[in-house]
mmCIF file of C-alpha atoms in Angstrom:
data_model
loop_
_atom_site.group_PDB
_atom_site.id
_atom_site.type_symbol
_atom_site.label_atom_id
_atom_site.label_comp_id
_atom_site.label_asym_id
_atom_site.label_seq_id
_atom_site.Cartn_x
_atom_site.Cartn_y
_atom_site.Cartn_z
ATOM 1 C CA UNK B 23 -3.618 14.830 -20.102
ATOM 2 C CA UNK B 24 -3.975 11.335 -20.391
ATOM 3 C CA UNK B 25 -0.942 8.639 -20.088
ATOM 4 C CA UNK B 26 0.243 7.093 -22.584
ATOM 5 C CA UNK B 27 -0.618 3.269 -23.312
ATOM 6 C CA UNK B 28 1.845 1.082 -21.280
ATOM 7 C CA UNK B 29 4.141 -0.836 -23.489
ATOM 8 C CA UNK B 30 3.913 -4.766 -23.433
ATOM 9 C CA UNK B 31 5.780 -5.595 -20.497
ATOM 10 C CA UNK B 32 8.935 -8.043 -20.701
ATOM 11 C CA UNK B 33 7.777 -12.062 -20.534
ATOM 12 C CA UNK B 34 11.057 -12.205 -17.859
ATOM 13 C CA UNK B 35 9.878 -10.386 -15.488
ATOM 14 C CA UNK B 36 8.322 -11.649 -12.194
ATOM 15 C CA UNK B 37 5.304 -13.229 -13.112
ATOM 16 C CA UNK B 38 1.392 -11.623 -11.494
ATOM 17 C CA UNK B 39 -1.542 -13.837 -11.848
ATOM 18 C CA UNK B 40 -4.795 -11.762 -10.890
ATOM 19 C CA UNK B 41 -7.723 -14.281 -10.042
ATOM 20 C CA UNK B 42 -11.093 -12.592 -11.548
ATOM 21 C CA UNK B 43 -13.570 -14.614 -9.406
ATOM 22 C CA UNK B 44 -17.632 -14.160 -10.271
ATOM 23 C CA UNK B 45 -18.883 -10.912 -8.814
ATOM 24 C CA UNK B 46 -15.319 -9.145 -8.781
ATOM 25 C CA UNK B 47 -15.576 -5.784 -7.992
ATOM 26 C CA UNK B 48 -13.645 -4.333 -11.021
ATOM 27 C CA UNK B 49 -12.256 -1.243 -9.299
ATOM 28 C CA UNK B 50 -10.017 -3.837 -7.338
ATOM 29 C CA UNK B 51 -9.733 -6.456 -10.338
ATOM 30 C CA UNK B 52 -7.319 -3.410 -12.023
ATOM 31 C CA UNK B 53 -5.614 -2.445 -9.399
ATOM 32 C CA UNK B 54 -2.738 -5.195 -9.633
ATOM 33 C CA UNK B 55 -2.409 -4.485 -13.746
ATOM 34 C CA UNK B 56 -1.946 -0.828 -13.274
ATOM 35 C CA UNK B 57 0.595 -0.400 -10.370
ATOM 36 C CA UNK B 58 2.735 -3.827 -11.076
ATOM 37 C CA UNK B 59 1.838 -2.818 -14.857
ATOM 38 C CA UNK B 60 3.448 0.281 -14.325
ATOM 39 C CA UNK B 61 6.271 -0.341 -12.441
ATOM 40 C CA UNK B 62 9.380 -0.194 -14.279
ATOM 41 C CA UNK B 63 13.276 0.222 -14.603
ATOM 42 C CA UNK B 64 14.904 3.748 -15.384
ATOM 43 C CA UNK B 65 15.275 2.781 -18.435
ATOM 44 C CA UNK B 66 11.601 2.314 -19.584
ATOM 45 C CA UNK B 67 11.500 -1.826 -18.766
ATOM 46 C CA UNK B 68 8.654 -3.082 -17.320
ATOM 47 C CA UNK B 69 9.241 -5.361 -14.071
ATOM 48 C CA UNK B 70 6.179 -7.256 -13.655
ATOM 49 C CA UNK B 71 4.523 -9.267 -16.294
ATOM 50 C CA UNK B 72 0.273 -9.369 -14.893
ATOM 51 C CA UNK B 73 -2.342 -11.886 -16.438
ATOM 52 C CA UNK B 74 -5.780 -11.775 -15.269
ATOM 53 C CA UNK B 75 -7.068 -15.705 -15.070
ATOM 54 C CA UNK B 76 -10.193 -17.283 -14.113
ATOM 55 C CA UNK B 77 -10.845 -20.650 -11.936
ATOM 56 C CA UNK B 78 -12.635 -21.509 -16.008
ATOM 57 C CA UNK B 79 -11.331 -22.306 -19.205
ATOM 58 C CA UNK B 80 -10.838 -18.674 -20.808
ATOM 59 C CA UNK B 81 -14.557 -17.126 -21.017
ATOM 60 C CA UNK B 82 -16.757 -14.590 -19.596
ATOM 61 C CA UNK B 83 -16.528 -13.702 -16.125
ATOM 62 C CA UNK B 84 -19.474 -11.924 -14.089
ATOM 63 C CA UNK B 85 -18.487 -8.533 -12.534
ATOM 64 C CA UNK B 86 -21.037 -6.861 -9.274
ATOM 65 C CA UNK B 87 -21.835 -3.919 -11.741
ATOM 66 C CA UNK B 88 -23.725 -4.491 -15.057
ATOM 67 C CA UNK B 89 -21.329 -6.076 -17.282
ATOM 68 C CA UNK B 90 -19.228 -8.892 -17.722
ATOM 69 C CA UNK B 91 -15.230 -9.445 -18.302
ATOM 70 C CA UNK B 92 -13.722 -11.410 -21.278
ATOM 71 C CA UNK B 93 -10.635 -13.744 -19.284
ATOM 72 C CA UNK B 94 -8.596 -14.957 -21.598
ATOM 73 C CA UNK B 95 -6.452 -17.247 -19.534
ATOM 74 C CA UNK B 96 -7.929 -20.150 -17.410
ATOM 75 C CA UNK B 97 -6.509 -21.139 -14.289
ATOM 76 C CA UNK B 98 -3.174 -22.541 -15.715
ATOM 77 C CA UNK B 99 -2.046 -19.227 -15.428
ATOM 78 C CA UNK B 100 -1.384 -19.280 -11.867
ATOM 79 C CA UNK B 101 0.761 -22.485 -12.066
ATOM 80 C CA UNK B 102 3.448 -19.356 -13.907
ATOM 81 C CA UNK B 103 2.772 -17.339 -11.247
ATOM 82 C CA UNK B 104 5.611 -15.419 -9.093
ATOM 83 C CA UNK B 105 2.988 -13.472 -7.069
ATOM 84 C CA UNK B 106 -1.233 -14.577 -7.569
ATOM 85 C CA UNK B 107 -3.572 -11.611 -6.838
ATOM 86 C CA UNK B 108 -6.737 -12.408 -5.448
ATOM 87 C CA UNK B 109 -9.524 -9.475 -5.492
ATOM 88 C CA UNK B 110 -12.925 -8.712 -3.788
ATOM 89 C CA UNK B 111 -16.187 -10.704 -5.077
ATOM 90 C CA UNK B 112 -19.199 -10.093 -3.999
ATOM 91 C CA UNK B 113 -20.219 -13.773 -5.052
ATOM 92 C CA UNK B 114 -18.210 -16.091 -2.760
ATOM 93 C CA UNK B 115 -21.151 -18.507 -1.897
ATOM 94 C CA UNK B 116 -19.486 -21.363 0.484
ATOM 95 C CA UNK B 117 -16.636 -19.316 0.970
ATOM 96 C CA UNK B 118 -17.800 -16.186 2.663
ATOM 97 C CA UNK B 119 -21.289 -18.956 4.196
ATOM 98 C CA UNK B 120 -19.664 -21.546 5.433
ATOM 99 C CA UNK B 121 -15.311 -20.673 5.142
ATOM 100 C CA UNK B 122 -15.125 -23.706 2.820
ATOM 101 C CA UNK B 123 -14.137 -23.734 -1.142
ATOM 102 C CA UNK B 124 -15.617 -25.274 -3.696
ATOM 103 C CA UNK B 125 -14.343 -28.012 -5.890
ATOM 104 C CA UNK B 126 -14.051 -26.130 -8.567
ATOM 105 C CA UNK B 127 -12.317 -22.787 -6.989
ATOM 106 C CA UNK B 128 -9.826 -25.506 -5.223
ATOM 107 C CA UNK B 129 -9.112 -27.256 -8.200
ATOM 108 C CA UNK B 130 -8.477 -23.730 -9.280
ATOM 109 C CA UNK B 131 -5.675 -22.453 -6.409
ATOM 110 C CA UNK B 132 -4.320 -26.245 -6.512
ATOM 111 C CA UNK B 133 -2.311 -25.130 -9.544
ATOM 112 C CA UNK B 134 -0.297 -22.483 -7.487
ATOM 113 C CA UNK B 135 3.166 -23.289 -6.795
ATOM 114 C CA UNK B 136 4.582 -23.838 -3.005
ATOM 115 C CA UNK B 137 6.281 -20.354 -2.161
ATOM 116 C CA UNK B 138 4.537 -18.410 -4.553
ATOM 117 C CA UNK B 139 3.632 -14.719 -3.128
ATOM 118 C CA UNK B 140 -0.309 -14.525 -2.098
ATOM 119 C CA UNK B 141 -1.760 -11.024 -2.185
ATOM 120 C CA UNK B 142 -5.722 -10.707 -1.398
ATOM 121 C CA UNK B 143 -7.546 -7.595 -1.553
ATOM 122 C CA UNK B 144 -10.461 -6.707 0.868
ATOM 123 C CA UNK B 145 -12.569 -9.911 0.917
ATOM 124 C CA UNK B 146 -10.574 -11.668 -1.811
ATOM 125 C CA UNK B 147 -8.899 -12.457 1.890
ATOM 126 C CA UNK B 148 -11.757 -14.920 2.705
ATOM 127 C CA UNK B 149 -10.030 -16.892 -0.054
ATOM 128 C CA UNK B 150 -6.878 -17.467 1.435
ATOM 129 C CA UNK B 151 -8.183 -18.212 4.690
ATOM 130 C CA UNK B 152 -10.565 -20.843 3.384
ATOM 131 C CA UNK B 153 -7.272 -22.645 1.530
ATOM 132 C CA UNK B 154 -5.553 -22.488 4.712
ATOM 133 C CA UNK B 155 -2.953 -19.939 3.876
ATOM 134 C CA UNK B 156 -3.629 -17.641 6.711
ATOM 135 C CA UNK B 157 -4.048 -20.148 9.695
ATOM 136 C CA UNK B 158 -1.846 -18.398 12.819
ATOM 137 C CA UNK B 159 -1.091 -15.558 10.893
ATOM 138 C CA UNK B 160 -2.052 -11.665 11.459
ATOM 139 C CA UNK B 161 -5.094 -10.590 8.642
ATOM 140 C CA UNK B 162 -6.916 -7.710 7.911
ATOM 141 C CA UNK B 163 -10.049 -7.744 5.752
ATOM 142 C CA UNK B 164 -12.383 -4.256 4.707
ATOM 143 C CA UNK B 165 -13.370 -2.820 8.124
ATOM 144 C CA UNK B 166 -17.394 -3.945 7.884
ATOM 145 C CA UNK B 167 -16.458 -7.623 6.938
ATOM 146 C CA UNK B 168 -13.878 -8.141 9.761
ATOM 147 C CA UNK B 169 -16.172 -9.531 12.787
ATOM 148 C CA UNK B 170 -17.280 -11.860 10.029
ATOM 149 C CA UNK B 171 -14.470 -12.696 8.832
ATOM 150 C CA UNK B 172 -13.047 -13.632 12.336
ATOM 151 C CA UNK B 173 -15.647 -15.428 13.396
ATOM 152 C CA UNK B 174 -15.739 -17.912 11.011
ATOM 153 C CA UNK B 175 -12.307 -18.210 10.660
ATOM 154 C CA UNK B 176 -10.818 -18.272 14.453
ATOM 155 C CA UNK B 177 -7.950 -19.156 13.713
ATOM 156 C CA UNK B 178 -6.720 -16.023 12.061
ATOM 157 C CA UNK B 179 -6.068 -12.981 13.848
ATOM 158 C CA UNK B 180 -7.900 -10.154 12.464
ATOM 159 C CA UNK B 181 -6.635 -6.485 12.591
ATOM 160 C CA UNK B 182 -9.057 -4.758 11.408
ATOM 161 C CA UNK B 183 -7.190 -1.311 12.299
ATOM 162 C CA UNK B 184 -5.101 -1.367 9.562
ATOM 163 C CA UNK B 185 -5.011 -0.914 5.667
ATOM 164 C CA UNK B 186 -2.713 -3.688 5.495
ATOM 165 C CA UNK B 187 -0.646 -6.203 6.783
ATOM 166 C CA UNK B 188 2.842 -7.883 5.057
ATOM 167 C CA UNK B 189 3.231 -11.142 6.850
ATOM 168 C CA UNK B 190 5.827 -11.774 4.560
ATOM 169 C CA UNK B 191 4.598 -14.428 1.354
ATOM 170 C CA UNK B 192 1.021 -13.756 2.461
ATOM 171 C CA UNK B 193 -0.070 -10.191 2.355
ATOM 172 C CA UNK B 194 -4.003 -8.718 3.096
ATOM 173 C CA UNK B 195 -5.786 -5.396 2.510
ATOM 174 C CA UNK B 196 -8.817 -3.659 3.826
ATOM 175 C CA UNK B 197 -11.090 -2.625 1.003
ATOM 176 C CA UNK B 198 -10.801 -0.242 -2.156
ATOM 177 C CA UNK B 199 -8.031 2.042 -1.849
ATOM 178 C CA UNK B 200 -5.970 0.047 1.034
ATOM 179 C CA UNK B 201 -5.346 -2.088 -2.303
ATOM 180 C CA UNK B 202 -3.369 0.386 -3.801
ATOM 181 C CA UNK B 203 -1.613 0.782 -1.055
ATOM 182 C CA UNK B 204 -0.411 -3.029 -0.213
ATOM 183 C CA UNK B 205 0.089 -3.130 -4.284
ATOM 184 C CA UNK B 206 2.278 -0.187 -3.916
ATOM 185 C CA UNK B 207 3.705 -1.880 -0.870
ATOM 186 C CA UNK B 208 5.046 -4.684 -2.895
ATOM 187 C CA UNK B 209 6.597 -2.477 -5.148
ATOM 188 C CA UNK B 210 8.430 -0.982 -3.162
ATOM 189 C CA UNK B 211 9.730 -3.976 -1.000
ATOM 190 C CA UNK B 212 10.467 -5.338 -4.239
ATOM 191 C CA UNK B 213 12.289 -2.382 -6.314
ATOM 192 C CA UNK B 214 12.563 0.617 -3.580
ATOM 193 C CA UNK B 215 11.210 3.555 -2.900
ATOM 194 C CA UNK B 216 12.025 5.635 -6.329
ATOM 195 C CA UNK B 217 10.331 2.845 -8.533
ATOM 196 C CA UNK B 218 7.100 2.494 -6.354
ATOM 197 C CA UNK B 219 7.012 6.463 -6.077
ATOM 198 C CA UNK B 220 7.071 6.695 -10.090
ATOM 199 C CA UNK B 221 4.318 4.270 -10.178
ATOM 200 C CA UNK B 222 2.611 6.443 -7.352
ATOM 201 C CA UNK B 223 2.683 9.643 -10.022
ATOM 202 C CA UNK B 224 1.466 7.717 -12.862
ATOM 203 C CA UNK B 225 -1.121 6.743 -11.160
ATOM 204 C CA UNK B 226 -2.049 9.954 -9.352
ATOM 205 C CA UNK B 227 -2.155 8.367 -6.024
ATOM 206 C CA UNK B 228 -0.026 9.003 -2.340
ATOM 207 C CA UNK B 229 3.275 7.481 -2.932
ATOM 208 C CA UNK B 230 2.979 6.173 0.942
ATOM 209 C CA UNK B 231 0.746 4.997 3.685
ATOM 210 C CA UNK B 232 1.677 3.325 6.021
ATOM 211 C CA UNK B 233 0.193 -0.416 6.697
ATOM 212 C CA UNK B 234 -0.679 0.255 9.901
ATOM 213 C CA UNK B 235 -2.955 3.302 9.621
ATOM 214 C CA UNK B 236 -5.755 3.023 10.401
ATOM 215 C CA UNK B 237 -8.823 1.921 8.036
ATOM 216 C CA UNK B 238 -11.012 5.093 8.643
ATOM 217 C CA UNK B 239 -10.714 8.222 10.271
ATOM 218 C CA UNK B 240 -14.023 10.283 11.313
ATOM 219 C CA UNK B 241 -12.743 14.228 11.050
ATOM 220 C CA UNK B 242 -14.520 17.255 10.305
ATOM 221 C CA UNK B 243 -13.959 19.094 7.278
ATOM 222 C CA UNK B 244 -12.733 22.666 7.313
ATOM 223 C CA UNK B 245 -14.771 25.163 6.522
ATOM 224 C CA UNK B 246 -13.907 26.322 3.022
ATOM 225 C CA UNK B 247 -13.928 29.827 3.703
ATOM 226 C CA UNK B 248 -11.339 28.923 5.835
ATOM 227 C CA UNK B 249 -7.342 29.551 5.156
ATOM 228 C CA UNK B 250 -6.102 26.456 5.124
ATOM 229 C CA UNK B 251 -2.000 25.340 5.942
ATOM 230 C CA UNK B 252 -0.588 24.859 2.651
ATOM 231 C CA UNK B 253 2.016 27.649 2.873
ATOM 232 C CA UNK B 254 3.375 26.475 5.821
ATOM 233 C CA UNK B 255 3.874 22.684 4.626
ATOM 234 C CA UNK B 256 5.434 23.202 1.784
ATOM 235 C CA UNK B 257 7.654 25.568 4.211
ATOM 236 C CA UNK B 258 8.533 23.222 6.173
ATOM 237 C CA UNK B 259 9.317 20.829 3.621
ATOM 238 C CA UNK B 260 12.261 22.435 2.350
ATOM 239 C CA UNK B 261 13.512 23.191 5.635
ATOM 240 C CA UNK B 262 13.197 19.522 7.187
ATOM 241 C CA UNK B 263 17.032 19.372 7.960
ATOM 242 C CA UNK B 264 16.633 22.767 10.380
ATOM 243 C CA UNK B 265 14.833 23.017 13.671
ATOM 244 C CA UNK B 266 11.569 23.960 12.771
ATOM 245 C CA UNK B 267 8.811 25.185 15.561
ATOM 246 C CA UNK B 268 5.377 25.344 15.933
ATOM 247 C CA UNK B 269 5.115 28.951 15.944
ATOM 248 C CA UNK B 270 7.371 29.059 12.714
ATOM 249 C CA UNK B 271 5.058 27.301 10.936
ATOM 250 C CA UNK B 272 2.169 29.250 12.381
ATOM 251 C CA UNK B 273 3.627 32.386 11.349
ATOM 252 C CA UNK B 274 4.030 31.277 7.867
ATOM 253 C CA UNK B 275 -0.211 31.310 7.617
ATOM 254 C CA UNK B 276 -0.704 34.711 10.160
ATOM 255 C CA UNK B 277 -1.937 32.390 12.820
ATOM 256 C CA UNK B 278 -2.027 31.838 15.956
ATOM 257 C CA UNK B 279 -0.429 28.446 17.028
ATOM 258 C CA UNK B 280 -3.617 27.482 18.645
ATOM 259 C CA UNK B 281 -5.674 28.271 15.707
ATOM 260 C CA UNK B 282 -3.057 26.734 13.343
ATOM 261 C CA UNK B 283 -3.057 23.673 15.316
ATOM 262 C CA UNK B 284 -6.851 22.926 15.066
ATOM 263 C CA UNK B 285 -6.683 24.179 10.878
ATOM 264 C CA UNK B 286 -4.029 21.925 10.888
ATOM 265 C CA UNK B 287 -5.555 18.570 12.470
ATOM 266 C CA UNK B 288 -8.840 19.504 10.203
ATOM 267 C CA UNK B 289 -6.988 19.163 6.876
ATOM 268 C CA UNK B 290 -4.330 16.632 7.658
ATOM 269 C CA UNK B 291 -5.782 14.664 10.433
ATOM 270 C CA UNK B 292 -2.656 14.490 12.978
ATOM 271 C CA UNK B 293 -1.017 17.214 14.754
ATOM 272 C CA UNK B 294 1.884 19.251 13.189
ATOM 273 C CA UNK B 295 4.373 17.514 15.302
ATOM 274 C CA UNK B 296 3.242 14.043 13.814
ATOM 275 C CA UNK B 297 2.852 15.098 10.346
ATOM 276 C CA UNK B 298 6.677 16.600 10.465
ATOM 277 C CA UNK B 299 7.684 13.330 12.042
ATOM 278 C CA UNK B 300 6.028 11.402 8.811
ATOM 279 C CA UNK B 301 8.274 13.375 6.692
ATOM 280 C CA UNK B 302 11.375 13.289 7.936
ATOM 281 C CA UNK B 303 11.028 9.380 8.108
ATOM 282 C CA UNK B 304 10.020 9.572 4.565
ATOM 283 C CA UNK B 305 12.936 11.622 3.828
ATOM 284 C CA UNK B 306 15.269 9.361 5.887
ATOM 285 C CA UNK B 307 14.228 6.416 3.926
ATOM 286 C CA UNK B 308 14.737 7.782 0.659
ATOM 287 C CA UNK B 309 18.239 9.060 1.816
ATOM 288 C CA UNK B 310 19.362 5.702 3.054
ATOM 289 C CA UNK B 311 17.836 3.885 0.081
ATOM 290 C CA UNK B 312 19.228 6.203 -2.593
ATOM 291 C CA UNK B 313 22.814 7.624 -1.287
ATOM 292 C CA UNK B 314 25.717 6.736 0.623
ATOM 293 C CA UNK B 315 25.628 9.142 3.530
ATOM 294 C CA UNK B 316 26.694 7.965 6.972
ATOM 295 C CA UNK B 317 23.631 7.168 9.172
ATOM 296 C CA UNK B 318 24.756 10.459 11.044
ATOM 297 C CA UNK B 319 24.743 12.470 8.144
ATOM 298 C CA UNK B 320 21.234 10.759 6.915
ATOM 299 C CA UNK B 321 19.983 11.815 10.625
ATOM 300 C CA UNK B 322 21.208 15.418 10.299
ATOM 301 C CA UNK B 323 20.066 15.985 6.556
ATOM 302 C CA UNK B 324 16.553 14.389 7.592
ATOM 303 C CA UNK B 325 16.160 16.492 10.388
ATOM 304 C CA UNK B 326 16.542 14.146 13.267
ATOM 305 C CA UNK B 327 19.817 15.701 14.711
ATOM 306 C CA UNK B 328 21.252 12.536 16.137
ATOM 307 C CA UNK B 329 21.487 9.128 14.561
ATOM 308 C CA UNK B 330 20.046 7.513 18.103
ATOM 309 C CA UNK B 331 17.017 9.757 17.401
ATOM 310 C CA UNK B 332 16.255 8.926 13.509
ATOM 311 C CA UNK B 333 16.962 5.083 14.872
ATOM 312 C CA UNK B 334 14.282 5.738 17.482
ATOM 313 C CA UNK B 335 11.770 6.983 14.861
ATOM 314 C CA UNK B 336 12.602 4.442 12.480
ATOM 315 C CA UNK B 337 11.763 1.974 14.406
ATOM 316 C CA UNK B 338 8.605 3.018 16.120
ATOM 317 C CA UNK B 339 7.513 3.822 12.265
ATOM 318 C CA UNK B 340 8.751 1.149 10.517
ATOM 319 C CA UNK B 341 9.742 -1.423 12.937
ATOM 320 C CA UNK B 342 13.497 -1.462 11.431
ATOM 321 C CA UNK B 343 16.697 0.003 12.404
ATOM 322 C CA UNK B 344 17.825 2.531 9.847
ATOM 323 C CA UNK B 345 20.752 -0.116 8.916
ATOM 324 C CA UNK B 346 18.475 -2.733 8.488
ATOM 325 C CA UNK B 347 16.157 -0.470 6.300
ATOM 326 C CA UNK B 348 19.443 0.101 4.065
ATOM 327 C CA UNK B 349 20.565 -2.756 3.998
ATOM 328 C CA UNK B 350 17.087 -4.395 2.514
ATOM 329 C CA UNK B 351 16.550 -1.736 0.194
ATOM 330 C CA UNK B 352 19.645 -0.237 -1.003
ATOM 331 C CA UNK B 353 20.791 -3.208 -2.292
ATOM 332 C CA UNK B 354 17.866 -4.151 -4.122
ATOM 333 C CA UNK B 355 18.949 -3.123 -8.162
ATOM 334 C CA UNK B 356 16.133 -3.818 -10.415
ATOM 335 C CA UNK B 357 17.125 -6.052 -13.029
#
């Protein structure tokens, strides 16, 4: 069943400017209008307002796949701009050649205000480092473009291990998908975990991967005559707060643990004892973002036993102590 149409979203909200460059890849042009588009209070208000603009007076702009796009906004637009969105193009010229811009793109990103948010999807990243914005700073870029990308710009430092990377007002994805994620990322740094999980739904995507996973992973696929290990993860999930073992969740598919272990890493790609791990953090966060519970009572309820243990966790996963965490997000009330 389809969604409904968004309604117009609220001209106070926090302003996204999406740069359609020639040769945009389109995918990535919409990704910024449909997870800030969607993102919105509990009470139906929209929190981002999103423009798509050109470096032009409004006008046609080329796509890579055979059509154009009518922008109706030239590159005023960005000077209103809380948060400018720059996607992939496949038609950089000097930019992706020789790490320079042109006049006219520069002329273009000259109207952005100091301290405005810069987001740049897969290549759109070659952008920002030719203006400068990521000199020093940690990048990443879509996996194939990343020896490229670091060689002509040396003074970045390229990950290109990672979906994405938040270094703060400058943020970079790998390719494709990763934008969602980093999109979804800024949701939820903005307005929490519920909001950015309701957007997730809508838009029929993983409410959560983390920044630093890694780009690709090569696995083999089951065999689909196979059982696979759905029972025993949705098991598990409603028993997170408990002990749970290996051979419990083994049992739960008539396996052995050995041969549960193997299904397992085949369809999720980490081992059981990782994958619970993910969830309880996951749970964790949501606790300490959405209720008052002690950080002992958050540990026990997530699973983690002991608060020194969920703090442990927390901060190999997210690089924050769980009062930190709270502290950032729990306190962020969307207007």
């Amino acid at each position: 069943m389809a969604e409904p149409a968004a309604t117009p979203p609220a001209q106070d909200g926090h302003r996204v400017a999406v740069l359609a460059l020639d040769g945009v890849i389109p995918f990535e042009l919409g990704i910024p209008q449909r997870i800030f588009g969607r993102a919105r209070t509990e009470e139906g208000r929209h929190l981002y307002s999103v423009v798509t603009c050109s470096i032009r007076p409004p006008g046609p702009v080329r796509t890579d796949a055979d059509f154009a796009i009518l922008v109706e906004n030239g590159p005023e637009a960005l000077a209103e701009a809380d948060t400018v969105v720059i996607p992939a193009s496949y038609e950089l010229g000097p930019v992706y050649e020789e790490g320079r811009l042109t006049d006219e793109l520069a002329a273009a990103l000259a109207h952005i205000r100091p301290g405005t948010r810069l987001v740049a999807i897969c290549t759109g990243g070659y952008v920002l480092a030719a203006a400068g914005h990521l000199d020093g700073r940690a990048a990443t870029t879509h996996w194939s473009s990343a020896e490229h990308f670091q060689k002509l710009f040396p003074q970045v430092k390229v990950d290109a291990d990672v979906l994405f990377i938040d270094d703060g007002d400058v943020l970079t994805s790998a390719g494709v998908a990763a934008g969602l994620d980093l999109c979804l990322h800024v949701v939820r740094r903005d307005h929490g975990t519920a909001v950015a999980n309701d957007v997730a739904r809508r838009t029929v995507v993983p409410p959560h991967r983390d920044g630093g996973q890694a780009q690709y992973i090569q696995r083999p696929l089951p065999e689909p005559q196979l059982a696979t290990t759905r029972t025993a993860r949705a098991w598990a999930l409603g028993r997170l707060d408990q002990p749970l073992q290996l051979r419990d969740m083994a049992e739960q598919e008539a396996m052995s643990v050995r041969t549960f272990t193997r299904r397992f890493r085949e369809e999720v790609g980490i081992s059981p004892g990782q994958w619970l791990t993910q969830q309880r953090v996951e749970r964790a966060r949501h606790l300490l973002e959405s209720t008052a519970l002690t950080v002992d009572q958050v540990a026990r309820e997530a699973g983690f036993g002991t608060a020194q243990s969920m703090r442990q966790h927390l901060q190999a996963a997210l690089g924050v102590t769980p009062t930190a965490y709270r502290r950032t997000f729990r306190d962020v009330t969307p207007a």
